Amino acid sequence: MSAAVPSTEPTQSVDNLTDGFHLLIDALKINGVKTIYNVPGIPITDLGRYAQAQGLRVLSFRHEQHAGYAAAAAGFLTKKPGICMTVSAPGFLNGLTALAHATTNCWPMILISGSSEREIVDLQRGDYEEMDQLAIARPHCKAAYRILHAEDIGLGVARAIRAALTGRPGGVYLDIPGQLLGQVMDAVEGQKSLIEVVDPNPASVPSPEAISRAVDVLKSAKKPLIILGKGAAYAQADDKVRELVETLGFPYLPMSMAKGLLPDTHPQCASAARSLVLKESDCVFLIGARLNWLLQHGQGKSWGEKGSKKFVQIDIEPTEMDSNQKISAPLIGDIESCATALLDAIGSNWQKPPEEWTGAVSSKVKANVEKMAPRLRNNNSPMDYQGSLGVMKELIAQNPDVVLVNEGANALDQARSIIDIHKPRKRLDVGTWGIMGIGMGSAVAAAVETGNQVLAIEGDSAFGFCGMEVETICRYNLPVCIVIMNNNGIYRGDGTNWSGGEDPSTTVFVKGARYDLMMQAFGGEGVTVNNPDELRQAIQAAFDSRKPTLINAVIAEDAGKESGNIGNLNPSSVVAQARYPQAKKI
Ligand code: ADP
Ligand code: TPW
Ligand code: MG
């Protein structure tokens, strides 16, 4: 028999009762949830108010996608599921992109959406915001659940938390029909129905055979390389990862969001010799990184001769092995357990790789860093990417706790290679999908979850996907400094309309746009800067004041490249090339 009674039944006193609203809030609270990223509306407006009244921090956004991106980033930063809350159908769909993004990035997140009445939705009778949300969510996340009865809220929340965190982390959808929130039940029974999830992310220890196999492969390497991925940053096993990398003595490449796990200035960091190490290495040890498109699937010209390498891989997800290349020594387990077991196995007399290899990598790094240095010190006006990002590289070195948020094409690729990151989880960007629009949600989450200053380096197009959230940043008075790399367009600002007609090219925006005025509209600081010195001063002022700030940095229209570093992924045809000779000039 159901313990829940409809809320319409008259009751003498409500003192001994609880309801769906409060059970959901209590279930989140006993599981350590502190923050909800939300957009209010029917049926969850009061849920947000009550959650705030009950001591949760509820941050309201202007669009669900950004609340969702904030929850996704919070999941990465905290190793706990970030919570996003939305209304039904359109709000749910707006949040779903972020849930799919979290899942693709292997980050824990829970999207809680209000939904319409099942009886009406399932007969397609045309309810307010009617949509079969559970079915739509399912293919885009790791798990999807619906709660129908107040006494099942504890169970539903526990299942969502465990599914988000266990094994390879990911996004979970939790469907909350509006009626559920109003159901009332006995308060003591309700309290008893809540579940505090025990050990949702258990250690996963690799077998001794797997460890000795891996040690054998690593030992036999003459030109080994480590690739650190964002899974290693997520794992929060920072000391163990560093100890492993330093004990092995291999050169390493950090993937974008693994930058800073060891400082980018570390003597073993091979970022500035990327082409050399990818091509020449004979053994690649992947730690929390997939051999997906971001690593050209471990094949092709950049990876040198076919079959020239052996792969060793640590991953929590068994099916990741052999997904692109043969993995000679798979280590299935969590990074902390795998690193600990490896360190134990290799003991204290590990032979570091030959100096011939490490020396060649270090010389290449040194030469490339020296070649780049003067370009980063130019004071051109309008600015190019090197001059402007050179300033930001210095400021991040002086303020290593600042969380860098970064999106765009050239604005992303150039910042990623120029700006060193010095501490773990201090860089948030477009992730595995390369999504534009993650910037403001990520910036809010970074400020809220860490309390640190945030520097968001945004392409002007990228910013356009999420720009309205500057109001959110001002409303909560967050220490976020946004730098718009304003080159008047997508990739470049100098595109023309090849029909000769009056409409602007498809890739260009209003010339000389004043993004700084958007920030002023909401009471934040807004300023336009034209050269690196002005840029330095403006960012320093933002860091000193911790006020919401937007700096409109004027970048030369022709400074960027089509699609940044991944122009090769654009499809092309001989027909099109013959028809549009202008295409060659890009
Ligand atoms: P990058 O884009 O930085 O190369 P990916 O997102 O491709 O990184 O890879 C991250 C990998 O890390 C995923 O395959 C995921 O299963 C794995 N992972 C996540 N958390 C852990 C963990 N705690 N221990 C081991 N592997 C993990
Ligand atoms: C959700 C496609 C990739 S990069 C980019 C777009 C539109 C913008 C590049 O211009 P920006 O940077 O930001 O001004 P810059 O410095 O090169 O000028 N929609 C989504 N995601 C992606 N990736 C795109 C479109 C894209
Ligand atoms: Mg641009």
XYZ file of C-alpha atoms and ligand atoms in Angstrom:
640
model
C 0.000 0.000 0.000
C 1.266 3.482 -0.840
C 2.299 5.598 2.126
C 1.603 8.774 0.171
C -1.731 10.572 0.318
C -2.954 13.190 -2.145
C -2.259 16.721 -0.986
C -5.900 17.710 -1.513
C -7.102 15.596 1.417
C -7.900 17.799 4.400
C -5.538 17.292 7.307
C -5.892 18.454 10.879
C -2.306 19.485 11.303
C 0.664 19.399 8.949
C 3.231 19.183 11.727
C 3.748 15.451 11.332
C 3.737 15.512 7.549
C 6.256 16.136 4.839
C 5.836 16.477 1.075
C 7.549 15.760 -2.230
C 9.215 19.176 -2.268
C 10.873 18.650 1.099
C 11.722 14.996 0.595
C 13.565 15.883 -2.604
C 15.449 18.688 -0.872
C 16.237 16.468 2.135
C 17.375 13.612 -0.122
C 19.806 15.938 -1.900
C 21.007 17.443 1.369
C 21.775 14.185 3.146
C 23.870 13.281 0.119
C 25.987 16.387 0.459
C 24.451 18.525 -2.293
C 25.085 22.201 -1.522
C 24.302 23.974 -4.790
C 21.604 23.799 -7.466
C 21.967 25.507 -10.853
C 18.439 26.356 -11.891
C 15.912 28.215 -14.051
C 12.522 28.570 -12.318
C 9.018 28.014 -13.720
C 6.090 25.561 -13.446
C 6.343 23.079 -11.741
C 9.663 23.759 -9.958
C 9.484 27.450 -8.973
C 8.604 26.684 -5.371
C 11.072 23.818 -5.246
C 13.843 26.359 -5.860
C 12.442 28.732 -3.237
C 12.059 26.013 -0.631
C 15.526 24.646 -1.380
C 16.935 28.133 -0.806
C 14.881 28.404 2.403
C 16.322 25.052 3.525
C 19.892 26.289 3.166
C 20.872 25.100 -0.297
C 22.528 27.613 -2.596
C 20.180 27.958 -5.578
C 21.625 29.955 -8.451
C 19.155 31.034 -11.108
C 20.363 31.431 -14.674
C 18.840 33.145 -17.707
C 18.840 29.984 -19.840
C 18.893 26.309 -18.817
C 21.786 25.400 -21.086
C 24.118 27.537 -18.987
C 22.713 26.267 -15.706
C 23.461 22.822 -17.152
C 26.990 23.699 -18.227
C 27.578 25.064 -14.725
C 26.379 21.772 -13.210
C 28.621 19.810 -15.601
C 31.661 21.914 -14.699
C 30.810 21.587 -10.997
C 30.837 17.805 -11.453
C 34.330 17.930 -12.959
C 35.660 20.298 -10.303
C 34.211 18.583 -7.232
C 33.958 14.876 -8.155
C 30.317 15.026 -7.019
C 27.309 15.295 -9.328
C 26.514 18.874 -10.317
C 22.773 19.483 -10.047
C 20.768 21.346 -12.687
C 17.051 21.960 -12.270
C 14.686 22.935 -15.085
C 11.030 23.197 -16.017
C 9.352 20.755 -18.397
C 9.639 20.336 -22.193
C 11.509 23.440 -23.476
C 13.464 23.969 -20.262
C 14.270 20.264 -20.151
C 15.461 20.296 -23.776
C 17.601 23.362 -23.109
C 19.231 21.533 -20.225
C 19.626 18.294 -22.170
C 22.531 19.580 -24.293
C 24.496 20.119 -21.114
C 23.556 16.673 -19.778
C 24.809 15.103 -23.010
C 27.971 17.231 -22.785
C 28.600 16.026 -19.203
C 28.096 12.420 -20.288
C 30.431 12.814 -23.272
C 33.074 14.298 -20.989
C 32.601 11.561 -18.333
C 31.559 14.099 -15.700
C 28.906 13.433 -13.055
C 25.790 15.572 -13.330
C 22.092 15.194 -12.527
C 19.462 17.019 -14.559
C 16.280 17.262 -12.516
C 13.364 18.411 -14.653
C 9.757 18.963 -13.736
C 7.353 17.208 -16.087
C 3.665 17.156 -16.914
C 1.061 14.643 -15.820
C 1.838 11.100 -16.967
C -1.829 10.216 -17.545
C -2.168 13.100 -19.998
C 1.283 12.921 -21.600
C 1.034 9.193 -22.280
C -2.327 9.575 -24.020
C -0.997 12.645 -25.842
C -3.971 14.689 -24.701
C -2.059 17.938 -24.995
C -0.937 18.871 -21.495
C 0.896 22.078 -20.570
C 4.420 21.546 -21.933
C 3.647 17.962 -22.836
C 6.631 15.786 -23.611
C 7.820 12.241 -22.905
C 11.009 13.590 -21.331
C 12.229 10.309 -19.858
C 12.331 8.613 -23.269
C 14.019 11.589 -24.891
C 16.675 11.885 -22.187
C 17.623 8.208 -22.104
C 19.908 8.031 -25.187
C 21.737 11.196 -24.141
C 22.855 10.198 -20.664
C 24.179 7.349 -18.574
C 20.877 6.629 -16.809
C 17.368 8.112 -16.637
C 14.822 7.631 -13.859
C 11.334 8.886 -13.018
C 9.899 9.119 -9.505
C 6.138 8.736 -9.166
C 5.598 8.459 -5.407
C 6.835 10.612 -2.555
C 8.043 7.558 -0.648
C 10.335 6.670 -3.588
C 12.153 10.014 -3.673
C 14.976 8.776 -1.449
C 15.440 5.780 -3.703
C 15.324 7.817 -6.919
C 17.869 10.357 -5.724
C 20.176 7.614 -4.420
C 20.033 5.785 -7.744
C 20.757 8.990 -9.634
C 23.779 9.825 -7.466
C 25.219 6.325 -7.672
C 24.699 6.107 -11.435
C 26.341 9.498 -11.994
C 29.431 8.639 -9.946
C 30.137 4.974 -10.175
C 32.566 3.564 -12.767
C 32.916 6.010 -15.647
C 31.054 9.109 -14.423
C 28.298 10.658 -16.512
C 25.006 12.505 -16.695
C 21.777 11.215 -15.129
C 18.268 12.423 -15.824
C 15.725 12.523 -13.009
C 12.123 13.098 -14.070
C 9.920 14.797 -11.489
C 6.228 14.959 -12.455
C 4.753 18.115 -10.937
C 2.213 16.126 -8.918
C 4.970 14.337 -7.032
C 6.114 17.538 -5.358
C 2.706 18.152 -3.805
C 2.237 14.615 -2.434
C 2.303 14.505 1.356
C 3.218 11.669 3.679
C 4.074 11.035 7.300
C 7.234 12.952 8.138
C 8.880 10.146 10.126
C 8.172 7.602 7.390
C 9.471 10.099 4.868
C 12.696 10.594 6.791
C 13.167 6.827 6.983
C 12.736 6.520 3.218
C 15.776 8.686 2.480
C 19.020 6.986 1.498
C 22.471 8.340 2.161
C 24.536 6.747 -0.583
C 27.466 4.787 0.839
C 30.692 4.708 -1.188
C 29.235 5.647 -4.593
C 32.672 5.776 -6.163
C 34.433 2.696 -4.800
C 38.132 2.087 -5.385
C 38.659 -0.181 -8.374
C 41.956 -1.994 -8.022
C 43.766 -3.495 -11.032
C 44.814 -7.142 -10.872
C 48.467 -7.979 -10.058
C 48.789 -9.632 -13.512
C 47.664 -6.436 -15.213
C 50.185 -4.446 -13.200
C 53.139 -6.705 -13.970
C 52.157 -6.768 -17.662
C 52.132 -2.964 -17.687
C 55.469 -2.730 -15.875
C 57.041 -5.065 -18.446
C 55.814 -2.948 -21.367
C 56.860 0.326 -19.722
C 60.281 -1.102 -18.846
C 61.023 -2.200 -22.396
C 60.310 1.276 -23.838
C 63.223 3.296 -25.217
C 61.197 6.392 -26.091
C 58.227 6.411 -23.747
C 55.562 9.107 -23.478
C 52.753 9.710 -20.984
C 49.488 11.366 -22.025
C 47.467 12.765 -19.138
C 43.764 13.325 -19.801
C 40.965 15.094 -18.005
C 39.987 11.789 -16.356
C 43.262 12.058 -14.433
C 42.410 15.617 -13.404
C 38.888 14.554 -12.397
C 40.222 11.671 -10.272
C 41.756 14.085 -7.714
C 44.717 11.764 -7.207
C 47.064 14.658 -7.877
C 49.964 13.625 -5.630
C 49.930 10.015 -6.820
C 49.816 11.031 -10.481
C 52.724 13.389 -9.979
C 54.711 10.769 -8.097
C 54.079 8.243 -10.868
C 55.093 10.622 -13.662
C 58.222 11.741 -11.809
C 59.232 8.221 -10.793
C 58.850 6.911 -14.338
C 60.703 9.959 -15.672
C 58.852 9.909 -19.017
C 58.112 13.069 -20.972
C 54.377 13.781 -20.740
C 51.715 15.623 -22.717
C 48.739 17.034 -20.837
C 45.434 17.117 -22.695
C 43.645 20.429 -22.482
C 41.941 20.017 -19.105
C 44.780 17.950 -17.650
C 47.042 20.980 -17.955
C 48.266 21.950 -14.503
C 47.927 18.452 -13.025
C 51.683 18.810 -13.039
C 52.681 22.414 -13.782
C 53.074 23.079 -17.527
C 56.543 24.400 -16.665
C 57.599 20.992 -15.284
C 60.883 19.724 -16.816
C 59.140 16.583 -18.120
C 56.317 18.517 -19.829
C 56.595 17.964 -23.581
C 53.764 20.241 -24.758
C 56.172 22.428 -26.724
C 57.550 19.317 -28.454
C 54.173 17.730 -29.170
C 54.871 16.769 -32.799
C 58.190 15.188 -31.894
C 56.945 13.061 -29.001
C 53.798 11.852 -30.767
C 55.739 10.852 -33.831
C 58.897 9.411 -32.326
C 57.734 7.683 -29.147
C 57.707 3.881 -29.047
C 55.399 3.471 -26.043
C 52.467 5.650 -25.033
C 51.009 5.433 -21.546
C 47.500 6.926 -21.482
C 46.266 8.005 -18.054
C 42.583 9.024 -18.068
C 42.667 10.039 -21.742
C 40.805 8.450 -24.650
C 42.384 7.850 -28.065
C 39.498 9.740 -29.700
C 39.514 12.458 -32.377
C 41.453 14.797 -30.094
C 44.391 12.375 -30.435
C 43.665 11.488 -34.080
C 42.582 8.023 -32.865
C 46.251 7.201 -32.257
C 47.024 6.936 -35.960
C 47.979 8.925 -39.044
C 50.886 11.134 -39.957
C 51.222 12.825 -36.568
C 51.614 9.412 -34.885
C 54.557 8.305 -37.012
C 54.963 4.927 -38.600
C 52.040 2.523 -38.282
C 52.641 -0.112 -35.607
C 55.630 1.760 -34.202
C 54.141 2.083 -30.721
C 52.845 0.050 -27.852
C 50.032 1.426 -25.723
C 49.454 1.107 -21.994
C 46.221 2.628 -20.686
C 44.661 3.327 -17.304
C 40.893 3.738 -17.467
C 37.983 3.032 -15.172
C 35.905 1.906 -18.166
C 36.888 -1.567 -19.446
C 35.325 -1.095 -22.893
C 37.563 1.886 -23.576
C 40.432 -0.540 -24.235
C 41.141 -1.310 -27.912
C 38.531 1.258 -28.960
C 41.017 2.764 -31.406
C 44.349 0.959 -31.114
C 45.522 -2.295 -29.585
C 46.203 -1.726 -25.895
C 49.105 -4.024 -24.982
C 48.684 -3.514 -21.254
C 45.236 -2.405 -20.105
C 44.946 -1.238 -16.509
C 41.281 -1.261 -15.569
C 40.745 0.676 -12.400
C 40.643 4.097 -10.842
C 43.698 6.232 -11.337
C 44.650 6.411 -7.676
C 44.553 2.623 -7.231
C 46.375 1.985 -10.519
C 49.079 4.572 -9.800
C 49.587 3.223 -6.274
C 49.866 -0.373 -7.480
C 52.278 0.608 -10.262
C 54.491 2.566 -7.882
C 54.586 -0.393 -5.497
C 55.494 -2.736 -8.325
C 58.300 -0.678 -9.808
C 59.923 -0.060 -6.421
C 62.883 2.218 -5.882
C 65.350 1.078 -8.551
C 63.390 2.039 -11.650
C 65.565 2.809 -14.666
C 64.475 6.136 -16.142
C 64.340 6.304 -19.968
C 67.575 6.867 -21.922
C 68.966 10.397 -21.807
C 69.153 10.271 -25.590
C 65.350 10.422 -25.664
C 64.588 12.717 -22.729
C 67.441 15.046 -23.735
C 66.154 15.291 -27.322
C 62.673 16.145 -26.051
C 63.973 18.761 -23.587
C 66.104 20.459 -26.258
C 63.120 20.654 -28.599
C 60.952 22.102 -25.815
C 63.616 24.678 -24.964
C 64.125 25.707 -28.596
C 60.391 26.090 -29.261
C 59.764 28.028 -26.052
C 62.632 30.394 -26.883
C 61.351 30.867 -30.443
C 57.876 31.763 -29.185
C 58.936 34.106 -26.373
C 59.522 37.342 -28.350
C 56.224 36.940 -30.229
C 54.407 36.829 -26.906
C 55.919 40.173 -25.946
C 54.693 42.198 -28.955
C 52.697 45.322 -28.198
C 50.753 45.433 -31.480
C 47.542 47.406 -31.811
C 45.130 46.043 -32.857
C 46.345 43.021 -30.964
C 47.112 39.569 -32.307
C 46.609 36.358 -30.357
C 50.251 36.124 -29.280
C 50.563 39.647 -27.862
C 47.268 39.510 -25.978
C 47.659 35.944 -24.701
C 51.300 36.610 -23.779
C 50.005 39.104 -21.223
C 47.490 36.609 -19.875
C 50.205 33.923 -19.641
C 52.193 36.242 -17.328
C 49.140 37.103 -15.217
C 48.219 33.430 -14.755
C 51.816 32.633 -13.760
C 51.572 35.357 -11.097
C 48.092 34.181 -10.006
C 48.166 30.377 -10.353
C 44.938 29.866 -8.384
C 42.876 31.692 -10.994
C 40.564 29.296 -12.832
C 40.880 29.786 -16.571
C 37.756 29.273 -18.680
C 38.377 29.200 -22.402
C 36.351 28.846 -25.606
C 36.409 29.927 -29.251
C 38.436 28.623 -32.182
C 41.681 30.633 -32.401
C 40.882 32.104 -28.986
C 40.812 28.523 -27.660
C 43.666 26.876 -29.536
C 46.091 29.725 -29.038
C 45.274 30.214 -25.362
C 45.604 26.481 -24.719
C 49.108 26.376 -26.156
C 50.356 29.757 -24.912
C 49.047 29.926 -21.349
C 50.738 27.625 -18.858
C 48.540 26.225 -16.105
C 50.265 25.620 -12.800
C 47.762 23.765 -10.623
C 45.260 20.922 -11.134
C 41.719 21.627 -12.394
C 42.419 25.278 -13.135
C 41.356 25.065 -16.776
C 37.813 24.522 -18.063
C 37.058 24.505 -21.750
C 34.916 23.199 -24.600
C 35.550 19.528 -23.785
C 35.269 16.463 -25.969
C 32.608 17.918 -28.274
C 34.227 21.326 -28.694
C 31.016 23.087 -27.686
C 30.715 26.850 -28.026
C 28.746 28.423 -25.191
C 30.171 26.618 -22.151
C 31.988 29.777 -21.029
C 29.626 31.636 -18.726
C 28.132 28.523 -17.084
C 31.632 27.183 -16.441
C 32.753 30.561 -15.102
C 29.845 30.707 -12.640
C 30.514 27.149 -11.452
C 34.245 27.796 -11.100
C 33.654 30.910 -9.000
C 30.936 29.293 -6.876
C 32.592 25.909 -6.317
C 36.168 27.130 -5.724
C 35.719 30.696 -4.467
C 38.684 31.597 -6.675
C 39.043 34.387 -9.207
C 38.012 33.303 -12.717
C 39.460 34.507 -16.021
C 37.240 33.620 -19.000
C 38.987 33.999 -22.356
C 36.223 34.019 -24.924
C 36.075 34.243 -28.698
C 33.489 36.867 -29.639
C 31.395 34.164 -31.317
C 31.749 31.741 -28.405
C 30.662 34.463 -25.975
C 27.562 35.119 -28.088
C 26.231 31.654 -27.196
C 26.091 32.495 -23.484
C 26.523 36.287 -23.172
C 23.260 36.954 -21.351
C 24.662 35.142 -18.320
C 26.781 38.227 -17.578
C 23.671 39.370 -15.746
C 23.867 36.193 -13.618
C 27.532 36.936 -12.890
C 26.667 40.512 -11.851
C 23.630 39.438 -9.825
C 25.693 37.065 -7.696
C 28.653 39.469 -7.744
C 31.086 36.741 -8.784
C 34.839 37.328 -9.210
C 34.751 36.675 -12.947
C 36.836 38.631 -15.449
C 35.769 37.990 -19.038
C 38.108 38.869 -21.896
C 36.383 38.948 -25.289
C 38.902 38.264 -28.048
C 37.019 40.517 -30.439
C 38.079 39.892 -34.029
C 34.616 40.768 -35.400
C 33.688 37.220 -36.221
C 33.978 33.467 -36.332
C 37.657 32.593 -36.962
C 38.270 35.961 -38.687
C 36.415 39.220 -39.154
C 37.410 39.924 -42.722
C 35.154 37.505 -44.610
C 33.203 38.775 -47.620
C 29.935 37.756 -49.272
C 30.930 35.751 -52.342
C 27.715 36.639 -54.164
C 28.760 40.273 -54.047
C 25.431 41.019 -52.343
C 24.867 43.345 -49.400
C 24.437 40.805 -46.626
C 27.609 40.328 -44.629
C 29.549 37.065 -44.923
C 28.186 34.166 -42.881
C 31.146 34.301 -40.496
C 31.334 38.005 -39.622
C 29.626 40.149 -36.997
C 28.972 43.858 -36.455
C 32.331 45.617 -36.690
C 33.750 47.203 -33.568
C 31.027 45.799 -31.288
C 31.218 47.112 -27.696
C 30.724 43.971 -25.587
C 31.967 45.971 -22.585
C 28.726 47.958 -22.590
C 26.762 44.733 -21.992
C 28.542 44.365 -18.661
C 27.957 47.999 -17.756
C 24.234 47.470 -18.364
C 24.137 45.195 -15.312
C 26.403 47.222 -13.058
C 29.653 45.384 -13.776
C 32.926 46.895 -14.967
C 33.280 47.134 -18.748
C 36.224 48.451 -20.734
C 37.628 48.284 -24.271
C 41.386 47.763 -24.666
C 43.482 48.180 -27.807
C 46.932 46.945 -26.853
C 48.570 44.403 -24.526
C 49.584 47.032 -21.933
C 45.995 48.212 -21.562
C 44.866 44.602 -21.397
C 47.314 43.820 -18.584
C 46.135 46.818 -16.560
C 42.469 45.973 -17.023
C 42.882 42.329 -15.971
C 45.042 43.315 -12.996
C 42.346 45.769 -11.877
C 39.723 43.012 -12.130
C 41.896 40.609 -10.100
C 42.495 43.305 -7.475
C 38.840 44.303 -7.132
C 37.296 40.825 -7.745
C 34.406 42.701 -9.387
C 32.516 41.235 -12.365
C 34.438 42.658 -15.309
C 34.243 42.395 -19.092
C 37.201 43.467 -21.185
C 36.521 43.957 -24.880
C 39.952 43.176 -26.365
C 40.270 44.430 -29.937
C 42.003 41.749 -32.026
C 43.049 42.227 -35.673
C 40.365 40.882 -38.020
C 42.916 38.868 -39.966
C 44.829 37.432 -37.001
C 43.038 34.072 -36.881
C 42.889 30.959 -39.045
C 39.789 29.197 -40.390
C 38.650 26.789 -37.617
C 41.802 27.482 -35.572
C 43.961 24.334 -35.426
C 41.337 21.937 -36.799
C 40.701 23.382 -40.268
C 41.593 19.966 -41.676
C 38.267 18.626 -40.358
C 36.261 20.843 -42.762
C 34.884 18.829 -45.661
C 35.904 19.992 -49.124
C 35.343 18.963 -52.736
C 37.110 19.576 -56.027
C 33.852 21.018 -57.393
C 33.598 23.611 -54.655
C 37.269 24.508 -54.889
C 36.906 25.116 -58.626
C 33.741 27.150 -58.171
C 35.018 29.460 -55.413
C 38.596 30.572 -56.031
C 38.245 32.879 -53.002
C 38.248 29.755 -50.782
C 41.986 29.301 -51.338
C 42.785 32.631 -49.697
C 41.312 31.673 -46.303
P 40.862 14.003 -22.614
O 39.801 14.657 -23.464
O 41.485 14.924 -21.647
O 41.834 13.243 -23.454
P 38.905 11.992 -22.081
O 37.639 12.659 -21.672
O 38.988 11.559 -23.510
O 40.137 12.915 -21.693
O 39.162 10.704 -21.201
C 38.871 10.666 -19.848
C 38.895 9.189 -19.449
O 39.120 9.109 -18.057
C 37.593 8.462 -19.744
O 37.828 7.350 -20.593
C 37.106 8.017 -18.362
O 36.509 6.734 -18.366
C 38.378 8.019 -17.559
N 38.203 8.248 -16.114
C 37.417 9.136 -15.501
N 37.576 9.085 -14.171
C 38.496 8.133 -13.938
C 39.107 7.602 -12.759
N 38.791 8.062 -11.546
N 40.003 6.620 -12.896
C 40.327 6.117 -14.121
N 39.799 6.594 -15.268
C 38.899 7.588 -15.184
C 27.301 24.750 -30.097
C 31.040 25.703 -34.397
C 33.389 26.247 -33.623
S 34.372 27.533 -33.150
C 33.152 28.682 -33.394
C 31.993 28.060 -33.850
C 30.734 28.795 -34.156
C 33.364 30.139 -33.090
C 34.762 30.633 -33.382
O 34.802 32.028 -33.318
P 35.230 32.806 -32.024
O 36.783 32.505 -31.942
O 34.603 32.221 -30.836
O 34.971 34.234 -32.253
P 37.950 33.078 -32.915
O 38.997 33.577 -31.987
O 38.470 31.940 -33.738
O 37.358 34.151 -33.777
N 27.874 25.634 -32.328
C 28.281 24.971 -31.223
N 29.519 24.533 -31.084
C 30.407 24.708 -32.095
N 31.620 24.200 -31.932
C 30.049 25.430 -33.255
C 28.753 25.877 -33.326
C 32.139 26.649 -33.976
Mg 36.134 35.676 -33.122
